[in-house]
Amino acid sequence: MEQLKRTATGEPVDDPFRVTGVMMQYFHVCERELWFASRYLEIDRENTAVVRGTRVDETAYESERENLSLGMISLDLLQDGRVVEVKPSSTLEEPARMQLSYYLWYLAEIAGVERDGVLAHPTERKREPIELTTERREKVEDAIRGIYAVVTCEQPPPASEKPFCSSCAYHDFCWC
């Protein structure tokens, strides 16, 4: 945790440790996917889920969209003082909640800015408020430790079939 904070604030460290929002989401979806992404293995950009996500990312809230980058995080949108994370569907709700929770944690811990968030699914016309509660903060910190454990392993975690494997952009790395 401290190493991540030192890296984020620009302090010199021997081995910088970075966590992005996507890494937080992947950790909660599939640790093997996280490991591949941490090695910069390119995903299948023609994958239908990737194409759909890119389309929603490019068109939702188009007039308000700013894509604000702050250190290790990139926010989709600030709306009425709240951080808005835009997702194409609510299929993977908890991973999306954790990604947004990480952004809120990062803003609080690194930037010293307290914000609430909104998880938005524009294609479903759904919005869910997210607050950085004590429980959520602890989950984020546990996940950061878990992410560190995954990305520092020399081998990927074993493949484990999940209901969404067939739509994963890394499918061929596990099942072909």
Short mmCIF file of C-alpha atoms in Angstrom, two decimals:
data_model
loop_
_atom_site.label_atom_id
_atom_site.label_comp_id
_atom_site.label_asym_id
_atom_site.label_seq_id
_atom_site.Cartn_x
_atom_site.Cartn_y
_atom_site.Cartn_z
CA MET A 1 0.00 0.00 0.00
CA GLU A 2 2.72 2.44 0.96
CA GLN A 3 4.72 1.58 -2.16
CA LEU A 4 1.67 2.40 -4.33
CA LYS A 5 1.20 5.70 -2.50
CA ARG A 6 4.90 6.60 -2.89
CA THR A 7 4.77 5.74 -6.61
CA ALA A 8 1.59 7.80 -7.05
CA THR A 9 3.03 10.87 -5.33
CA GLY A 10 6.24 10.71 -7.35
CA GLU A 11 8.56 9.71 -4.53
CA PRO A 12 11.57 7.72 -5.72
CA VAL A 13 11.06 3.98 -5.24
CA ASP A 14 13.19 1.03 -6.32
CA ASP A 15 10.28 -0.88 -7.81
CA PRO A 16 7.34 1.36 -8.77
CA PHE A 17 3.92 -0.21 -8.25
CA ARG A 18 1.00 1.08 -10.28
CA VAL A 19 -2.67 0.15 -10.08
CA THR A 20 -5.11 1.40 -12.68
CA GLY A 21 -8.89 1.24 -12.60
CA VAL A 22 -8.86 -1.43 -15.29
CA MET A 23 -6.50 -3.52 -13.16
CA MET A 24 -8.96 -3.22 -10.26
CA GLN A 25 -11.80 -4.36 -12.50
CA TYR A 26 -9.78 -7.27 -13.95
CA PHE A 27 -8.79 -8.40 -10.44
CA HIS A 28 -12.46 -8.80 -9.59
CA VAL A 29 -13.33 -10.47 -12.88
CA CYS A 30 -10.39 -12.80 -13.48
CA GLU A 31 -6.90 -12.75 -11.96
CA ARG A 32 -5.50 -14.48 -15.05
CA GLU A 33 -6.85 -11.63 -17.21
CA LEU A 34 -5.17 -9.17 -14.83
CA TRP A 35 -1.86 -11.02 -15.12
CA PHE A 36 -1.99 -10.95 -18.95
CA ALA A 37 -2.89 -7.26 -18.98
CA SER A 38 -0.07 -6.46 -16.53
CA ARG A 39 2.32 -7.96 -19.11
CA TYR A 40 0.91 -5.67 -21.81
CA LEU A 41 -0.42 -8.57 -23.84
CA GLU A 42 -2.69 -6.99 -26.42
CA ILE A 43 -6.36 -7.92 -26.24
CA ASP A 44 -8.46 -8.94 -29.21
CA ARG A 45 -9.76 -5.52 -30.33
CA GLU A 46 -12.30 -7.20 -32.65
CA ASN A 47 -13.92 -9.05 -29.73
CA THR A 48 -17.63 -8.11 -29.62
CA ALA A 49 -17.50 -7.13 -25.94
CA VAL A 50 -14.49 -4.88 -26.58
CA VAL A 51 -16.14 -3.29 -29.63
CA ARG A 52 -19.38 -2.66 -27.70
CA GLY A 53 -17.50 -1.19 -24.74
CA THR A 54 -15.47 1.06 -27.02
CA ARG A 55 -18.62 2.27 -28.78
CA VAL A 56 -20.34 3.13 -25.48
CA ASP A 57 -17.13 4.72 -24.22
CA GLU A 58 -16.94 6.96 -27.30
CA THR A 59 -20.62 7.96 -27.48
CA ALA A 60 -22.12 8.06 -23.96
CA TYR A 61 -22.21 11.51 -22.38
CA GLU A 62 -20.34 12.71 -25.47
CA SER A 63 -20.94 16.42 -24.84
CA GLU A 64 -19.82 16.17 -21.17
CA ARG A 65 -17.02 13.66 -21.53
CA GLU A 66 -13.58 14.82 -20.51
CA ASN A 67 -11.49 11.69 -19.75
CA LEU A 68 -9.59 13.29 -16.89
CA SER A 69 -6.25 11.69 -16.06
CA LEU A 70 -4.79 12.10 -12.61
CA GLY A 71 -1.69 10.05 -11.91
CA MET A 72 -2.66 6.40 -12.24
CA ILE A 73 -6.37 6.93 -12.80
CA SER A 74 -8.41 8.12 -15.74
CA LEU A 75 -11.92 9.32 -14.96
CA ASP A 76 -14.68 9.13 -17.53
CA LEU A 77 -16.62 12.12 -16.30
CA LEU A 78 -17.15 14.55 -13.43
CA GLN A 79 -20.80 15.48 -13.08
CA ASP A 80 -22.15 17.72 -10.31
CA GLY A 81 -18.96 17.05 -8.31
CA ARG A 82 -19.37 13.28 -8.57
CA VAL A 83 -17.08 10.87 -10.38
CA VAL A 84 -19.05 9.02 -13.07
CA GLU A 85 -17.80 5.69 -14.40
CA VAL A 86 -19.55 4.66 -17.63
CA LYS A 87 -20.02 0.97 -18.45
CA PRO A 88 -21.75 -0.64 -21.44
CA SER A 89 -23.80 -3.00 -19.26
CA SER A 90 -24.41 -4.04 -15.67
CA THR A 91 -23.29 -7.61 -16.31
CA LEU A 92 -20.16 -7.29 -14.16
CA GLU A 93 -21.54 -4.97 -11.50
CA GLU A 94 -19.20 -5.66 -8.59
CA PRO A 95 -16.00 -5.33 -10.67
CA ALA A 96 -17.33 -2.00 -12.01
CA ARG A 97 -18.21 -0.87 -8.46
CA MET A 98 -14.72 -1.75 -7.32
CA GLN A 99 -13.15 0.15 -10.22
CA LEU A 100 -15.12 3.26 -9.28
CA SER A 101 -14.39 2.66 -5.58
CA TYR A 102 -10.68 2.58 -6.42
CA TYR A 103 -11.00 5.94 -8.17
CA LEU A 104 -12.72 7.38 -5.08
CA TRP A 105 -10.07 5.82 -2.80
CA TYR A 106 -7.27 7.18 -5.00
CA LEU A 107 -8.75 10.67 -5.00
CA ALA A 108 -9.10 10.58 -1.19
CA GLU A 109 -5.75 8.97 -0.36
CA ILE A 110 -3.49 10.44 -3.02
CA ALA A 111 -5.12 13.74 -4.02
CA GLY A 112 -6.83 14.51 -0.70
CA VAL A 113 -10.17 15.04 -2.45
CA GLU A 114 -13.33 13.40 -1.12
CA ARG A 115 -15.92 12.60 -3.81
CA ASP A 116 -18.91 10.34 -4.28
CA GLY A 117 -19.40 8.42 -7.46
CA VAL A 118 -22.01 7.20 -9.89
CA LEU A 119 -21.85 4.01 -11.88
CA ALA A 120 -23.67 4.70 -15.15
CA HIS A 121 -25.00 2.16 -17.65
CA PRO A 122 -26.37 4.43 -20.40
CA THR A 123 -27.60 1.63 -22.66
CA GLU A 124 -29.73 0.35 -19.77
CA ARG A 125 -30.60 3.83 -18.50
CA LYS A 126 -29.32 2.88 -15.04
CA ARG A 127 -27.31 4.92 -12.55
CA GLU A 128 -26.08 3.68 -9.18
CA PRO A 129 -24.61 5.96 -6.52
CA ILE A 130 -21.35 4.72 -4.97
CA GLU A 131 -19.84 6.05 -1.74
CA LEU A 132 -16.42 5.27 -0.34
CA THR A 133 -17.60 3.71 2.90
CA THR A 134 -15.21 2.21 5.45
CA GLU A 135 -16.11 -1.27 4.18
CA ARG A 136 -15.51 -0.29 0.55
CA ARG A 137 -12.21 1.39 1.47
CA GLU A 138 -11.06 -1.86 3.14
CA LYS A 139 -12.11 -3.87 0.07
CA VAL A 140 -10.11 -1.54 -2.18
CA GLU A 141 -7.02 -1.85 0.02
CA ASP A 142 -7.36 -5.66 0.16
CA ALA A 143 -7.70 -5.69 -3.64
CA ILE A 144 -4.59 -3.53 -4.06
CA ARG A 145 -2.64 -6.11 -2.04
CA GLY A 146 -4.21 -8.87 -4.16
CA ILE A 147 -3.31 -7.09 -7.40
CA TYR A 148 0.28 -6.78 -6.22
CA ALA A 149 0.39 -10.52 -5.51
CA VAL A 150 -0.96 -11.37 -8.97
CA VAL A 151 1.18 -9.01 -11.05
CA THR A 152 4.42 -9.93 -9.27
CA CYS A 153 3.99 -13.67 -9.93
CA GLU A 154 6.21 -15.12 -12.64
CA GLN A 155 3.43 -17.36 -13.98
CA PRO A 156 -0.22 -16.55 -14.63
CA PRO A 157 -2.81 -17.95 -12.25
CA PRO A 158 -4.33 -21.21 -13.54
CA ALA A 159 -7.22 -20.93 -15.97
CA SER A 160 -10.58 -21.26 -14.29
CA GLU A 161 -13.71 -21.36 -16.43
CA LYS A 162 -16.21 -18.64 -15.64
CA PRO A 163 -19.60 -17.89 -17.24
CA PHE A 164 -18.16 -14.99 -19.25
CA CYS A 165 -14.98 -16.67 -20.55
CA SER A 166 -16.41 -17.07 -24.06
CA SER A 167 -16.73 -13.29 -24.42
CA CYS A 168 -13.33 -12.46 -22.89
CA ALA A 169 -10.76 -10.71 -25.08
CA TYR A 170 -8.08 -13.06 -23.64
CA HIS A 171 -10.12 -16.23 -24.30
CA ASP A 172 -7.56 -17.75 -26.66
CA PHE A 173 -4.78 -17.45 -24.06
CA CYS A 174 -6.71 -19.78 -21.76
CA TRP A 175 -8.80 -22.13 -23.83
CA CYS A 176 -7.21 -22.70 -27.24
#
